[in-house]
JSON list of C-alpha atoms in Angstrom, two decimals:
[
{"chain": "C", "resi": 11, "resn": "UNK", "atom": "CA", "xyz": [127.24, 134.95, 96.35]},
{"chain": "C", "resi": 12, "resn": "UNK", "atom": "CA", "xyz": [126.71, 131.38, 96.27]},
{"chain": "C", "resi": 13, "resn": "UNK", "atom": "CA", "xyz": [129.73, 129.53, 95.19]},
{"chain": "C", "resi": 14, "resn": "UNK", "atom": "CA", "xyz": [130.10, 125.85, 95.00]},
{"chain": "C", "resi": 15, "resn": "UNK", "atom": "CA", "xyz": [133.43, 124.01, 94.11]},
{"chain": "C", "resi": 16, "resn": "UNK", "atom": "CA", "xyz": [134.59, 120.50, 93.06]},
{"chain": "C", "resi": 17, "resn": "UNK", "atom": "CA", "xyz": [137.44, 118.74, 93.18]},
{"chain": "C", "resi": 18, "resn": "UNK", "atom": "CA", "xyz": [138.77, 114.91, 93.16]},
{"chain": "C", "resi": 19, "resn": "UNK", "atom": "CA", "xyz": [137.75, 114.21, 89.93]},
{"chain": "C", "resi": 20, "resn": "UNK", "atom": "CA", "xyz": [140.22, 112.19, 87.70]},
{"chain": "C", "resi": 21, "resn": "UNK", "atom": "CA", "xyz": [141.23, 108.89, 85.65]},
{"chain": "C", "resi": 22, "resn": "UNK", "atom": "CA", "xyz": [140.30, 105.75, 87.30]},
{"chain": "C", "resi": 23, "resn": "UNK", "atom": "CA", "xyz": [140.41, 102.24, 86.15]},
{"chain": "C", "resi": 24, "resn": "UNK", "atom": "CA", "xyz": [137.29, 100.47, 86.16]},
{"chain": "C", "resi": 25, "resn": "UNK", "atom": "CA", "xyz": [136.75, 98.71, 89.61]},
{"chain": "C", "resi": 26, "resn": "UNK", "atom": "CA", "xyz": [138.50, 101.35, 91.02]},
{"chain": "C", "resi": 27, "resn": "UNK", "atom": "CA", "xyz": [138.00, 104.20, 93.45]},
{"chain": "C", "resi": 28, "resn": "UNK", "atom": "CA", "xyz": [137.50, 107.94, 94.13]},
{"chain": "C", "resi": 29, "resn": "UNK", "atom": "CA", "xyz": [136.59, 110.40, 96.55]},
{"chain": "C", "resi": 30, "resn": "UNK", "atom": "CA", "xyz": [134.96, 113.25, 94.98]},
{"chain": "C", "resi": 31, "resn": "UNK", "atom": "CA", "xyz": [134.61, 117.14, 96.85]},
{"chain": "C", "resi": 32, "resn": "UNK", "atom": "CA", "xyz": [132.50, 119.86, 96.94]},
{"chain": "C", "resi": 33, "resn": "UNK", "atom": "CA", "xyz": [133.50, 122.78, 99.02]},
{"chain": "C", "resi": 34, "resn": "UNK", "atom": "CA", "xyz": [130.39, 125.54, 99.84]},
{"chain": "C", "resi": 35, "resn": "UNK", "atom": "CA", "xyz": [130.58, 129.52, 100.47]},
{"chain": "C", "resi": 36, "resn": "UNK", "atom": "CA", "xyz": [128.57, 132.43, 100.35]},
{"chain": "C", "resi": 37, "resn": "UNK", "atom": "CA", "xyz": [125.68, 130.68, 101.77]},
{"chain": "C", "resi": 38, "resn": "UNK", "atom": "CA", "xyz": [125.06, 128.68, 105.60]},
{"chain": "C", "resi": 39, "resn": "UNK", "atom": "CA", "xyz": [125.82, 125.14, 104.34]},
{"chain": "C", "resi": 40, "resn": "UNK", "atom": "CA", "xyz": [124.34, 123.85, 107.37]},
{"chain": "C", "resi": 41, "resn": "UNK", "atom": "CA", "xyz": [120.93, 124.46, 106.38]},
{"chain": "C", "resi": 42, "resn": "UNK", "atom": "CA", "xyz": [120.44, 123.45, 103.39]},
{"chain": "C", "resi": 43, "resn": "UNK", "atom": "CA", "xyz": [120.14, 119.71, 101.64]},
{"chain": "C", "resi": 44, "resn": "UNK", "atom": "CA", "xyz": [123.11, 119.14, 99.04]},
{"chain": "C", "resi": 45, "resn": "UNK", "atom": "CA", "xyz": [123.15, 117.29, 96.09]},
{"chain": "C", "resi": 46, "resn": "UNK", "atom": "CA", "xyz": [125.15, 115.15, 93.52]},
{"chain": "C", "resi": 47, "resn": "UNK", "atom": "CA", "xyz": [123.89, 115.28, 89.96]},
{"chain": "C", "resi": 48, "resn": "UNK", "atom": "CA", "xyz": [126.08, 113.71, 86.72]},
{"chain": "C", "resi": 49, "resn": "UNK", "atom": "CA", "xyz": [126.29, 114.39, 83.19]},
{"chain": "C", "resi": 50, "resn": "UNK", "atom": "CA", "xyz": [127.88, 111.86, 80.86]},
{"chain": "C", "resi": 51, "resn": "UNK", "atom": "CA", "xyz": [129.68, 112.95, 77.74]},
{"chain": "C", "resi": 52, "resn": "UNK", "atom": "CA", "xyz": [127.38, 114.65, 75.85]},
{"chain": "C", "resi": 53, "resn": "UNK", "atom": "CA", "xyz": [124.05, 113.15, 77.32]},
{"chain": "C", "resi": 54, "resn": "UNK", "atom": "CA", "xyz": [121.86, 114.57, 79.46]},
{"chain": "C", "resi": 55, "resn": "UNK", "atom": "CA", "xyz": [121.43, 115.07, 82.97]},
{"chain": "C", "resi": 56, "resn": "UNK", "atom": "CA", "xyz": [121.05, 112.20, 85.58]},
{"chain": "C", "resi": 57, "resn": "UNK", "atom": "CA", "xyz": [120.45, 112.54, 89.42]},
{"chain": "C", "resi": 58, "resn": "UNK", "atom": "CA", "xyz": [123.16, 110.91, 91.80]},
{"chain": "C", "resi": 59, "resn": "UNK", "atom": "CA", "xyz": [122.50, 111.49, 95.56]},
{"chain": "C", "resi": 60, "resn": "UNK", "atom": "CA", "xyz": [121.37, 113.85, 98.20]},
{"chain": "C", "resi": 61, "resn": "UNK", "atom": "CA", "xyz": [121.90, 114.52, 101.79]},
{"chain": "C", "resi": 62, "resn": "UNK", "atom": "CA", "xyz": [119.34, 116.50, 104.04]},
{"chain": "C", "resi": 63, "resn": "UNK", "atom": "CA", "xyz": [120.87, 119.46, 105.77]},
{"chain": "C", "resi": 64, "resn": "UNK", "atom": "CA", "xyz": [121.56, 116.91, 108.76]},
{"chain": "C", "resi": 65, "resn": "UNK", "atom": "CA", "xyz": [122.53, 114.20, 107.11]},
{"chain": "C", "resi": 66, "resn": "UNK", "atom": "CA", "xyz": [119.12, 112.44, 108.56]},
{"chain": "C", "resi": 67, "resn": "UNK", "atom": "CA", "xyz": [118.16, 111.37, 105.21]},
{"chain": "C", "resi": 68, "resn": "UNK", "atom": "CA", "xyz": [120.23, 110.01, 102.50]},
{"chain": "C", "resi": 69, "resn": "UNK", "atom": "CA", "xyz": [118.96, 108.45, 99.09]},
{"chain": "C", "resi": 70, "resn": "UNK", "atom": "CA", "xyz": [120.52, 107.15, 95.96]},
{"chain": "C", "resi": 71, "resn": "UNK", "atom": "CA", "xyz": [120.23, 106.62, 92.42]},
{"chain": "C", "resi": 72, "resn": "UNK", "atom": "CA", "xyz": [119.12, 102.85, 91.84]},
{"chain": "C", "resi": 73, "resn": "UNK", "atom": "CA", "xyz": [122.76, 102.89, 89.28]},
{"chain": "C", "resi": 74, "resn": "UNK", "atom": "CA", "xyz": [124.71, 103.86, 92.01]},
{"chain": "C", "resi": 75, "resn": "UNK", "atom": "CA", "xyz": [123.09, 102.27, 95.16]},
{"chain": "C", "resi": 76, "resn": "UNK", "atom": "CA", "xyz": [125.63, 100.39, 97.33]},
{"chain": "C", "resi": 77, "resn": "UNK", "atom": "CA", "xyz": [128.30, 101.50, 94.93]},
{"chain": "C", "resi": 78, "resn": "UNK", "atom": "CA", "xyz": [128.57, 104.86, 96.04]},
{"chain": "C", "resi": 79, "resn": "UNK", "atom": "CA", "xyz": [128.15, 107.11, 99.45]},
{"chain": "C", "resi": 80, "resn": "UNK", "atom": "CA", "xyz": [127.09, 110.23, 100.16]},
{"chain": "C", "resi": 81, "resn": "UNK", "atom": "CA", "xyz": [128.32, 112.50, 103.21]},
{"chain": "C", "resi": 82, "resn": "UNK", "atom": "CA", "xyz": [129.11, 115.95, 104.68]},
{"chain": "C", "resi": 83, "resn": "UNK", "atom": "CA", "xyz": [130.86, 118.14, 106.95]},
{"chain": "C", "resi": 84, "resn": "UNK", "atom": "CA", "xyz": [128.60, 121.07, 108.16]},
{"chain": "C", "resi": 85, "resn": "UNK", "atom": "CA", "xyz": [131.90, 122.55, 109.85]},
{"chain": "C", "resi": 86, "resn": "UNK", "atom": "CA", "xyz": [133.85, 122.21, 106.89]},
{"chain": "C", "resi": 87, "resn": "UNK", "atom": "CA", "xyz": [131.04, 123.73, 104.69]},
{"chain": "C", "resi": 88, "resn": "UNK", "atom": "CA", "xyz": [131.68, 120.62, 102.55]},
{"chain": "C", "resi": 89, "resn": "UNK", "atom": "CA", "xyz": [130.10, 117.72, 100.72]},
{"chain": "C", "resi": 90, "resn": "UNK", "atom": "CA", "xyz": [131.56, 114.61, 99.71]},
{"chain": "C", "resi": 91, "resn": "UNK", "atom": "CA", "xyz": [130.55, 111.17, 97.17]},
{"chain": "C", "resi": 92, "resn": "UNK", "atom": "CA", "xyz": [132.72, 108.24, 98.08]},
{"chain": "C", "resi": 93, "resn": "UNK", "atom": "CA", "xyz": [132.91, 106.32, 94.85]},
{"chain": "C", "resi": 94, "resn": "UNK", "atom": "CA", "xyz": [133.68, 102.43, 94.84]},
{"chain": "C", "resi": 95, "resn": "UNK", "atom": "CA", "xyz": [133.76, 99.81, 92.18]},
{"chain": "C", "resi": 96, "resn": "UNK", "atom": "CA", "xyz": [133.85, 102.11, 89.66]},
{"chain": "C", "resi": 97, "resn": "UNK", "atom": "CA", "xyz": [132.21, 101.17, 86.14]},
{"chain": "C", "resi": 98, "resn": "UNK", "atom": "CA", "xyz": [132.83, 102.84, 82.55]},
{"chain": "C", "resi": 99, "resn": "UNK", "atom": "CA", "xyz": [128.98, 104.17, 82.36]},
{"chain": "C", "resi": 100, "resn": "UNK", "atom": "CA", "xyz": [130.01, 106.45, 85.52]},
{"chain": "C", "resi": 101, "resn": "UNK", "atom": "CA", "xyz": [132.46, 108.37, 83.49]},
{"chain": "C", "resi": 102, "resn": "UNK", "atom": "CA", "xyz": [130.58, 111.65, 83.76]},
{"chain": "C", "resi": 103, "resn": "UNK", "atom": "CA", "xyz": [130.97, 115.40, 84.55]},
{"chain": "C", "resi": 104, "resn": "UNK", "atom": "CA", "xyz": [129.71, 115.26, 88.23]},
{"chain": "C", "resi": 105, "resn": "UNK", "atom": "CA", "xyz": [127.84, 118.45, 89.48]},
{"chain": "C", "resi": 106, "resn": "UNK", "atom": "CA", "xyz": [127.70, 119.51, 93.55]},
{"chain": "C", "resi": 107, "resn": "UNK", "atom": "CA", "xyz": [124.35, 121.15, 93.63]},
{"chain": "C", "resi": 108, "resn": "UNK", "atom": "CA", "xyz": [122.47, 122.91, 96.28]},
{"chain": "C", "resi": 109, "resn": "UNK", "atom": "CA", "xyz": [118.57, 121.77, 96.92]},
{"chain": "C", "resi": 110, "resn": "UNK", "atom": "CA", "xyz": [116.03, 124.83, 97.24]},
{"chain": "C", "resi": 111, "resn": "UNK", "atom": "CA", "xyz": [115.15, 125.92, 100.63]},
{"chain": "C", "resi": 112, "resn": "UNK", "atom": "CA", "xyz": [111.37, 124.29, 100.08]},
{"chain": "C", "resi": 113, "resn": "UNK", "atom": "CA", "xyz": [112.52, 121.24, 98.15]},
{"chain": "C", "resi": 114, "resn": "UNK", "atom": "CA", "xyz": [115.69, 119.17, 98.74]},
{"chain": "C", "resi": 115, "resn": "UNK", "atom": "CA", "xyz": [114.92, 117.74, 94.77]},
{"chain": "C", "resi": 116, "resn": "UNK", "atom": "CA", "xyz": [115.06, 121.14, 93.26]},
{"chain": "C", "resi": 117, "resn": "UNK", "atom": "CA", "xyz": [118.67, 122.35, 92.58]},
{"chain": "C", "resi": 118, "resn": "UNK", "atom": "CA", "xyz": [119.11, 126.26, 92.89]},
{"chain": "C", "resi": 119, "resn": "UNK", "atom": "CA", "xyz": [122.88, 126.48, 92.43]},
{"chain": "C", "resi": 120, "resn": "UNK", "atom": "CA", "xyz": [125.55, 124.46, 91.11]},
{"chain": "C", "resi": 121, "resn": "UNK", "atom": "CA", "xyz": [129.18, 124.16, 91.10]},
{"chain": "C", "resi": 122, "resn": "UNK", "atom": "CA", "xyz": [131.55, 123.99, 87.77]},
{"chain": "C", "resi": 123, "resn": "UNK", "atom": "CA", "xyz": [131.68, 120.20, 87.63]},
{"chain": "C", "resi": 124, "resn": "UNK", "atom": "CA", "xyz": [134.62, 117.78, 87.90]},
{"chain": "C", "resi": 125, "resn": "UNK", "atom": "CA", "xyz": [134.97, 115.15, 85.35]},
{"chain": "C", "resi": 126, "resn": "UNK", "atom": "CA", "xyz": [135.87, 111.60, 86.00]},
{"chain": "C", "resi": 127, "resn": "UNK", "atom": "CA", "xyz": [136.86, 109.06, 83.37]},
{"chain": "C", "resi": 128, "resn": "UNK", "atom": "CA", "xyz": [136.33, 105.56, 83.96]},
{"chain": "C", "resi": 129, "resn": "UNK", "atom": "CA", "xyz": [138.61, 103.52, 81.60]},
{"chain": "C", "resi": 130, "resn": "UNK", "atom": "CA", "xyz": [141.72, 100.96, 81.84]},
{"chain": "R", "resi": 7, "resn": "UNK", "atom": "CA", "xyz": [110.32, 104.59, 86.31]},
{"chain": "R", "resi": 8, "resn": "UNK", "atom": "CA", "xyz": [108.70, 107.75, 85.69]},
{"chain": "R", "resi": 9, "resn": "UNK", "atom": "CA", "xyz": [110.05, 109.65, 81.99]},
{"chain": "R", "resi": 10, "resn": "UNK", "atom": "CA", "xyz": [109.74, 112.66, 80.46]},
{"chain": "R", "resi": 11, "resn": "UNK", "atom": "CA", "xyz": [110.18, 112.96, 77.01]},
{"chain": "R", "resi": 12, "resn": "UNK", "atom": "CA", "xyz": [111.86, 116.35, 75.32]},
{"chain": "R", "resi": 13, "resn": "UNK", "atom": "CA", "xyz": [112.37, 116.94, 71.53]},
{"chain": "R", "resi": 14, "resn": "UNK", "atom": "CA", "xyz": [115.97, 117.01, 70.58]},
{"chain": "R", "resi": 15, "resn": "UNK", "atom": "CA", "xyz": [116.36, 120.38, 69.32]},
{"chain": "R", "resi": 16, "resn": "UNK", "atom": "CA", "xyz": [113.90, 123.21, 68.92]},
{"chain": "R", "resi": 17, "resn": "UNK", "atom": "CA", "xyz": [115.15, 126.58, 66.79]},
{"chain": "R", "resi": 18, "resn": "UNK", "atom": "CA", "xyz": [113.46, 130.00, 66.38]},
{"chain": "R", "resi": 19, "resn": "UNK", "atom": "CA", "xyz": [114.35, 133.31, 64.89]},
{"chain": "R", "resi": 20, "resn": "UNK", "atom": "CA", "xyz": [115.59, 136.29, 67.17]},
{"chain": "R", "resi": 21, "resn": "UNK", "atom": "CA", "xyz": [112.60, 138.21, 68.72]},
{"chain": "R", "resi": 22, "resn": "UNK", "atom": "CA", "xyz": [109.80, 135.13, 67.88]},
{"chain": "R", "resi": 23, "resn": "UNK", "atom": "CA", "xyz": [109.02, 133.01, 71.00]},
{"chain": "R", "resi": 24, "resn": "UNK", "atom": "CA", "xyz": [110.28, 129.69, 71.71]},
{"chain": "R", "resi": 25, "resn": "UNK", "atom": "CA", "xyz": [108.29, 126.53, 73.35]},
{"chain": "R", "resi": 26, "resn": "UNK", "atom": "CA", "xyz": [110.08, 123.65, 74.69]},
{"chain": "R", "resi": 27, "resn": "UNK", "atom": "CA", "xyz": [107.88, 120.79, 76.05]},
{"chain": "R", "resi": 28, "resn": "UNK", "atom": "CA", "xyz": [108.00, 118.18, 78.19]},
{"chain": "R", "resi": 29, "resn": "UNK", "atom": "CA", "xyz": [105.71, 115.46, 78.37]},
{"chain": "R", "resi": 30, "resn": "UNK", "atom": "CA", "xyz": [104.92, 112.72, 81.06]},
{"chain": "R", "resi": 31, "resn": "UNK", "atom": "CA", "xyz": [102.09, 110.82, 81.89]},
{"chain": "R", "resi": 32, "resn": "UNK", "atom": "CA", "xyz": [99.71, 112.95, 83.86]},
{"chain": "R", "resi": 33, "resn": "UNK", "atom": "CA", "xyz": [102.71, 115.57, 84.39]},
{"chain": "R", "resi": 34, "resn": "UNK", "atom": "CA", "xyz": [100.03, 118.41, 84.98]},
{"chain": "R", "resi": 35, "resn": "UNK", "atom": "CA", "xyz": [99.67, 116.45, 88.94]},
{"chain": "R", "resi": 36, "resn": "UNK", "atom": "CA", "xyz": [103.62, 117.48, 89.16]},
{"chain": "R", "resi": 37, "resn": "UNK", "atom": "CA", "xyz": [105.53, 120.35, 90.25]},
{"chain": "R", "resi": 38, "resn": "UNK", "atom": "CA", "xyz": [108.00, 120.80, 87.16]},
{"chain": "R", "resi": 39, "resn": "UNK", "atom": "CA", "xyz": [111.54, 122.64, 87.08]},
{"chain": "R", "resi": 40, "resn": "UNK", "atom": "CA", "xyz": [113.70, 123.67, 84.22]},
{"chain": "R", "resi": 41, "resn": "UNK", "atom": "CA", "xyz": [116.75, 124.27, 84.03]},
{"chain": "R", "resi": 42, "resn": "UNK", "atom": "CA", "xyz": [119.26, 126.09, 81.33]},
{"chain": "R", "resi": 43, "resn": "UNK", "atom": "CA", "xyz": [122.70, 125.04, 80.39]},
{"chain": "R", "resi": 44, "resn": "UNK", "atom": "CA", "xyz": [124.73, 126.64, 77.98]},
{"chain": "R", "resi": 45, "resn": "UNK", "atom": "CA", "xyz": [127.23, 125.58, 76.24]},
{"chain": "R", "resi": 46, "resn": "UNK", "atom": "CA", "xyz": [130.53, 124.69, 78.62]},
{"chain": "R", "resi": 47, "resn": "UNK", "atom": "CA", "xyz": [128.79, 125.84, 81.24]},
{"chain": "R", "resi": 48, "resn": "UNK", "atom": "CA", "xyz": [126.87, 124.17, 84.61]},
{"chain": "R", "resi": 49, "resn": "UNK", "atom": "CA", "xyz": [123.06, 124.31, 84.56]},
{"chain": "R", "resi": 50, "resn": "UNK", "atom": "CA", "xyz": [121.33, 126.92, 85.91]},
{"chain": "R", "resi": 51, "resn": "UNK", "atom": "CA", "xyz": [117.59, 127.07, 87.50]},
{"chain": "R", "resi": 52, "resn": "UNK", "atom": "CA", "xyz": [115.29, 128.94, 85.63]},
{"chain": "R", "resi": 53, "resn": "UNK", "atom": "CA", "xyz": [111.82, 127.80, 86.63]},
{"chain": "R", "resi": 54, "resn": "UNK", "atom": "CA", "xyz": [110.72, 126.08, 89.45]},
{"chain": "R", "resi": 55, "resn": "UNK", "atom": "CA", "xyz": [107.13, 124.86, 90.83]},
{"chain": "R", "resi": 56, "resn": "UNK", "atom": "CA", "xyz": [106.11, 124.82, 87.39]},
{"chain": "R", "resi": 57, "resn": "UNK", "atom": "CA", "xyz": [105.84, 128.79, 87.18]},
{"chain": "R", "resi": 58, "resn": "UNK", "atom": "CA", "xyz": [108.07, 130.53, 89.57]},
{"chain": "R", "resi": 59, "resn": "UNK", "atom": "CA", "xyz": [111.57, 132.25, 88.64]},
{"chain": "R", "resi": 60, "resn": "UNK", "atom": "CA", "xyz": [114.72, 132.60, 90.79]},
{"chain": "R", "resi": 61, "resn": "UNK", "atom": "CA", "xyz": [115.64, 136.20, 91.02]},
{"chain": "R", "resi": 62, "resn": "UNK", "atom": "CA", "xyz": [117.67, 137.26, 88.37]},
{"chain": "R", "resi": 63, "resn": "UNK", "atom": "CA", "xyz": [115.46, 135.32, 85.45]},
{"chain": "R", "resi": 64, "resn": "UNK", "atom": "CA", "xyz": [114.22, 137.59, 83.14]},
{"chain": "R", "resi": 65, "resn": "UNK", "atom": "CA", "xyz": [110.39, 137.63, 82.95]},
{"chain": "R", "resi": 66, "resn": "UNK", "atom": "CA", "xyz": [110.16, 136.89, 79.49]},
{"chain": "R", "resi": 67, "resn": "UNK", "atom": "CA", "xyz": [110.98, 133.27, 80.65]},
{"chain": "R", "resi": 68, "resn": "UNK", "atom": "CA", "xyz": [107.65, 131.12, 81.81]},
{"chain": "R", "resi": 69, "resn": "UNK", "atom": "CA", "xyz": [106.37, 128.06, 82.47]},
{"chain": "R", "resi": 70, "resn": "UNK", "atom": "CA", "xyz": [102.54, 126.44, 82.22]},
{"chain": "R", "resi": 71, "resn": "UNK", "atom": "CA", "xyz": [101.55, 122.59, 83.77]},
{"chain": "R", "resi": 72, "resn": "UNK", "atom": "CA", "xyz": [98.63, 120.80, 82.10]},
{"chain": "R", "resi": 73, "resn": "UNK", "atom": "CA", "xyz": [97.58, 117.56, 81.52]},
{"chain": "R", "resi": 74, "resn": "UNK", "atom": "CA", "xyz": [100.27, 115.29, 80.01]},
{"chain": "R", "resi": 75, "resn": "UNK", "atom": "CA", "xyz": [102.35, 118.34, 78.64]},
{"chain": "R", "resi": 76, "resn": "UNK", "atom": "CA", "xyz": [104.72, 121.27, 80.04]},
{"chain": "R", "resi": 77, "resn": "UNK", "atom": "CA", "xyz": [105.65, 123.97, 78.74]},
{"chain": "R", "resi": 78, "resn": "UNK", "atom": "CA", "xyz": [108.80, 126.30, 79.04]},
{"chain": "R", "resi": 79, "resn": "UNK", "atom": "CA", "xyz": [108.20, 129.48, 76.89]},
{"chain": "R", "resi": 80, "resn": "UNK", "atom": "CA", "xyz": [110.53, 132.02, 75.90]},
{"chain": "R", "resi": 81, "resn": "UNK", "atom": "CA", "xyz": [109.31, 135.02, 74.82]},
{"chain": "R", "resi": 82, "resn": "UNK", "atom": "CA", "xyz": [111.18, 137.69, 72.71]},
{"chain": "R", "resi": 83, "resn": "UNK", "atom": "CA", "xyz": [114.06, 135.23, 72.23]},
{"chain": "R", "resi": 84, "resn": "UNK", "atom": "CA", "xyz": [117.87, 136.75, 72.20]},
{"chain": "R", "resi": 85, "resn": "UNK", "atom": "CA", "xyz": [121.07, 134.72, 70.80]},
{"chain": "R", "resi": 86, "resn": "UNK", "atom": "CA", "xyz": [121.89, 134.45, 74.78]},
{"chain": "R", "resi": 87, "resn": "UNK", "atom": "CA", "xyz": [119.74, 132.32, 75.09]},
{"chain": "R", "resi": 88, "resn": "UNK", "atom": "CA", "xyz": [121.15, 129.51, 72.86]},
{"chain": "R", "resi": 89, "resn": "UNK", "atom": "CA", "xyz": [121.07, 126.65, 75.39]},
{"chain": "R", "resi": 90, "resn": "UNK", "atom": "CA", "xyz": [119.90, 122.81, 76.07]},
{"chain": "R", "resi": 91, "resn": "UNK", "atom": "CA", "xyz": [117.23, 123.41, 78.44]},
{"chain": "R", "resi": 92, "resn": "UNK", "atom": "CA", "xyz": [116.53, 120.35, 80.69]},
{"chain": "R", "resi": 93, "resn": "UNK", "atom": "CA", "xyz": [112.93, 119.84, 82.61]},
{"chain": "R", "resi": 94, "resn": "UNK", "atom": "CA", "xyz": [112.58, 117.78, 85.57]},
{"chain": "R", "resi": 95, "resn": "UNK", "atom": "CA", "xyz": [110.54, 116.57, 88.35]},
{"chain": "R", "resi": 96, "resn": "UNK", "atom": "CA", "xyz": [110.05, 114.11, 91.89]},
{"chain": "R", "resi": 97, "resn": "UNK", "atom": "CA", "xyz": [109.06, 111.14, 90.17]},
{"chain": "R", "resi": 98, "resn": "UNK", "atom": "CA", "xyz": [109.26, 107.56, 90.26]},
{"chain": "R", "resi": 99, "resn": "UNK", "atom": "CA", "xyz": [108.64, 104.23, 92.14]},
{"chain": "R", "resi": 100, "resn": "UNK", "atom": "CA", "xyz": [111.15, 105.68, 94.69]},
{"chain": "R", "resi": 101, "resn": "UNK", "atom": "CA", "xyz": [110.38, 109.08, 94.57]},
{"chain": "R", "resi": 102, "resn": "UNK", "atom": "CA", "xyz": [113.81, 110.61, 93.09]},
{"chain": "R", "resi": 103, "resn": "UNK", "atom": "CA", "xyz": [114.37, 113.49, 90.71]},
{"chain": "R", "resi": 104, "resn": "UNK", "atom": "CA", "xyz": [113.56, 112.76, 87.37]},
{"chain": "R", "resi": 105, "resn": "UNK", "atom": "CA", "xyz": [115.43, 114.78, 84.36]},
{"chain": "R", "resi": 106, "resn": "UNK", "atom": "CA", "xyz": [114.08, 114.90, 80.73]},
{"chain": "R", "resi": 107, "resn": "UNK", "atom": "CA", "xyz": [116.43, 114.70, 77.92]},
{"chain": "R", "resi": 108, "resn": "UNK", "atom": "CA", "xyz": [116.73, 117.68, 77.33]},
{"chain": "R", "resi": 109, "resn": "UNK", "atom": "CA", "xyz": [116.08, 120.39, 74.47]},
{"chain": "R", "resi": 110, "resn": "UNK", "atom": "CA", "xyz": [118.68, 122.05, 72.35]},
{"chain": "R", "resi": 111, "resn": "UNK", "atom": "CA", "xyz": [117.14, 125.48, 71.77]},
{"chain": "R", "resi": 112, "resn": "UNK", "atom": "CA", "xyz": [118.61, 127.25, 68.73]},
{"chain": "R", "resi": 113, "resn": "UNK", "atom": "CA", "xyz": [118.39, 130.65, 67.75]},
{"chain": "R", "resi": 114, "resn": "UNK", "atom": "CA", "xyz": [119.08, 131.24, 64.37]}
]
C-alpha cells in the first residue's frame, strides 16, 4: 500500500522559514516523479512543485519561484520543500503527492497534509 | 494563465446522477483529471486522461472531453459520495498543472 507522510509543518512568522517532509513507502520512490500541491484554508487546490524521479527536472509555481526549493532523497525514500521568505498567502495545508507512472502532472496518491500558518 | 471554471456547489437526490463540469477554453484538446476530496480528508484520483479510473473507482464514476466543457458524471449517486470534486489539467504559458475551483457535490 502506498503511504505517503508529512511532517515539518508549523507556525512561522512571515519572512521566515521552514523545511517541510514527506517520507514514501509501499511503493519504489525512486521511480516515480513527486509532487508538492497546497490548499489554503478553505480554498481550493493550487499546484506547488515537482521533481522527476531523478531530480533532472524541477519546476515551480510562478507564487513560489525563487522562494521555495524542491528536493529528494531516493535512499531515504523521501521528499523535501525548503521554504524561505515566507508570506501570509502561503499559509496552506501542503499535500506530498505522487505523479502517475505516465504523467509526472497527474497525482495518483497523496499524503495526509501538514499545515503551515504564516502569521506574526 | 490557463482557467477552468467549476460551479460552486452542485446537489442531487440519492440514486439520480450527478454532473459536475468544468469548462476551459478549447478543454476538449486536453487530457483532464478529477479528483475527490471529502470532507477532512486528502484528495483522491478518480479520473484520469479524461476517462480512465484508478483501480478501486467504482464504475459508476465517468468522465467525457468535448469542446469547451468536461464532464465528471456520477451515476446512481450514494451519501458517500458527498465531496468537493476538483478537475484539473497541464495548462498554461509554462505548462504546469492547472486545478479548477472545485465543486461541492451534495447529496441530499
Amino acid at each position: 500500500e502506498v503511504q505517503l507522510v508529512e511532517s515539518g509543518g508549523g507556525l512561522v512568522k512571515p519572512g521566515g522559514s521552514l523545511r517541510l517532509s514527506c517520507t514514501a513507502s509501499g511503493f519504489t520512490f525512486s521511480r516515480f516523479s513527486m509532487n508538492w500541491v497546497r490548499q489554503a484554508p478553505r480554498k481550493g487546490l493550487e499546484w506547488v512543485s515537482s521533481v522527476s524521479s531523478t531530480s533532472t527536472y524541477i519546476y515551480y509555481a510562478d507564487s513560489v519561484k525563487g522562494r521555495f526549493t524542491i528536493s529528494r532523497d531516493n535512499a531515504k525514500y523521501s521528499l523535501y520543500l525548503e521554504m524561505n521568505n515566507l508570506r501570509a498567502e502561503d499559509t496552506a495545508v501542503y499535500y506530498c503527492a505522487r505523479g502517475h507512472s505516465s504523467a509526472w502532472y497527474i497525482f495518483d496518491s497523496w499524503g495526509q497534509g501538514t499545515l503551515v500558518t504564516v502569521s506574526s | 494563465s490557463y482557467v477552468l471554471t467549476q460551479p460552486p456547489s452542485v446537489s442531487v437526490a440519492p440514486g439520480e446522477t450527478a454532473r459536475v463540469t468544468c469548462g476551459g477554453d478549447n478543454i476538449g484538446s486536453k487530457r483532464v483529471h478529477w479528483y475527490q476530496q471529502k470532507s477532512g480528508q486528502a484528495p483522491a484520483l478518480v479520473i484520469y486522461y479524461d476517462t480512465d479510473r484508478p483501480s478501486g473507482i467504482p464504475e459508476r464514476i465517468s468522465g467525457a472531453n468535448s469542446g469547451n466543457t468536461a464532464t465528471l458524471t456520477i451515476s446512481r449517486v450514494e451519501a458517500g459520495d458527498e465531496a468537493d470534486y476538483y478537475c484539473q489539467v497541464l495548462g498554461g504559458i509554462n505548462v504546469h498543472p492547472v486545478f479548477g475551483g472545485g465543486t461541492r457535490l451534495t447529496v441530499l
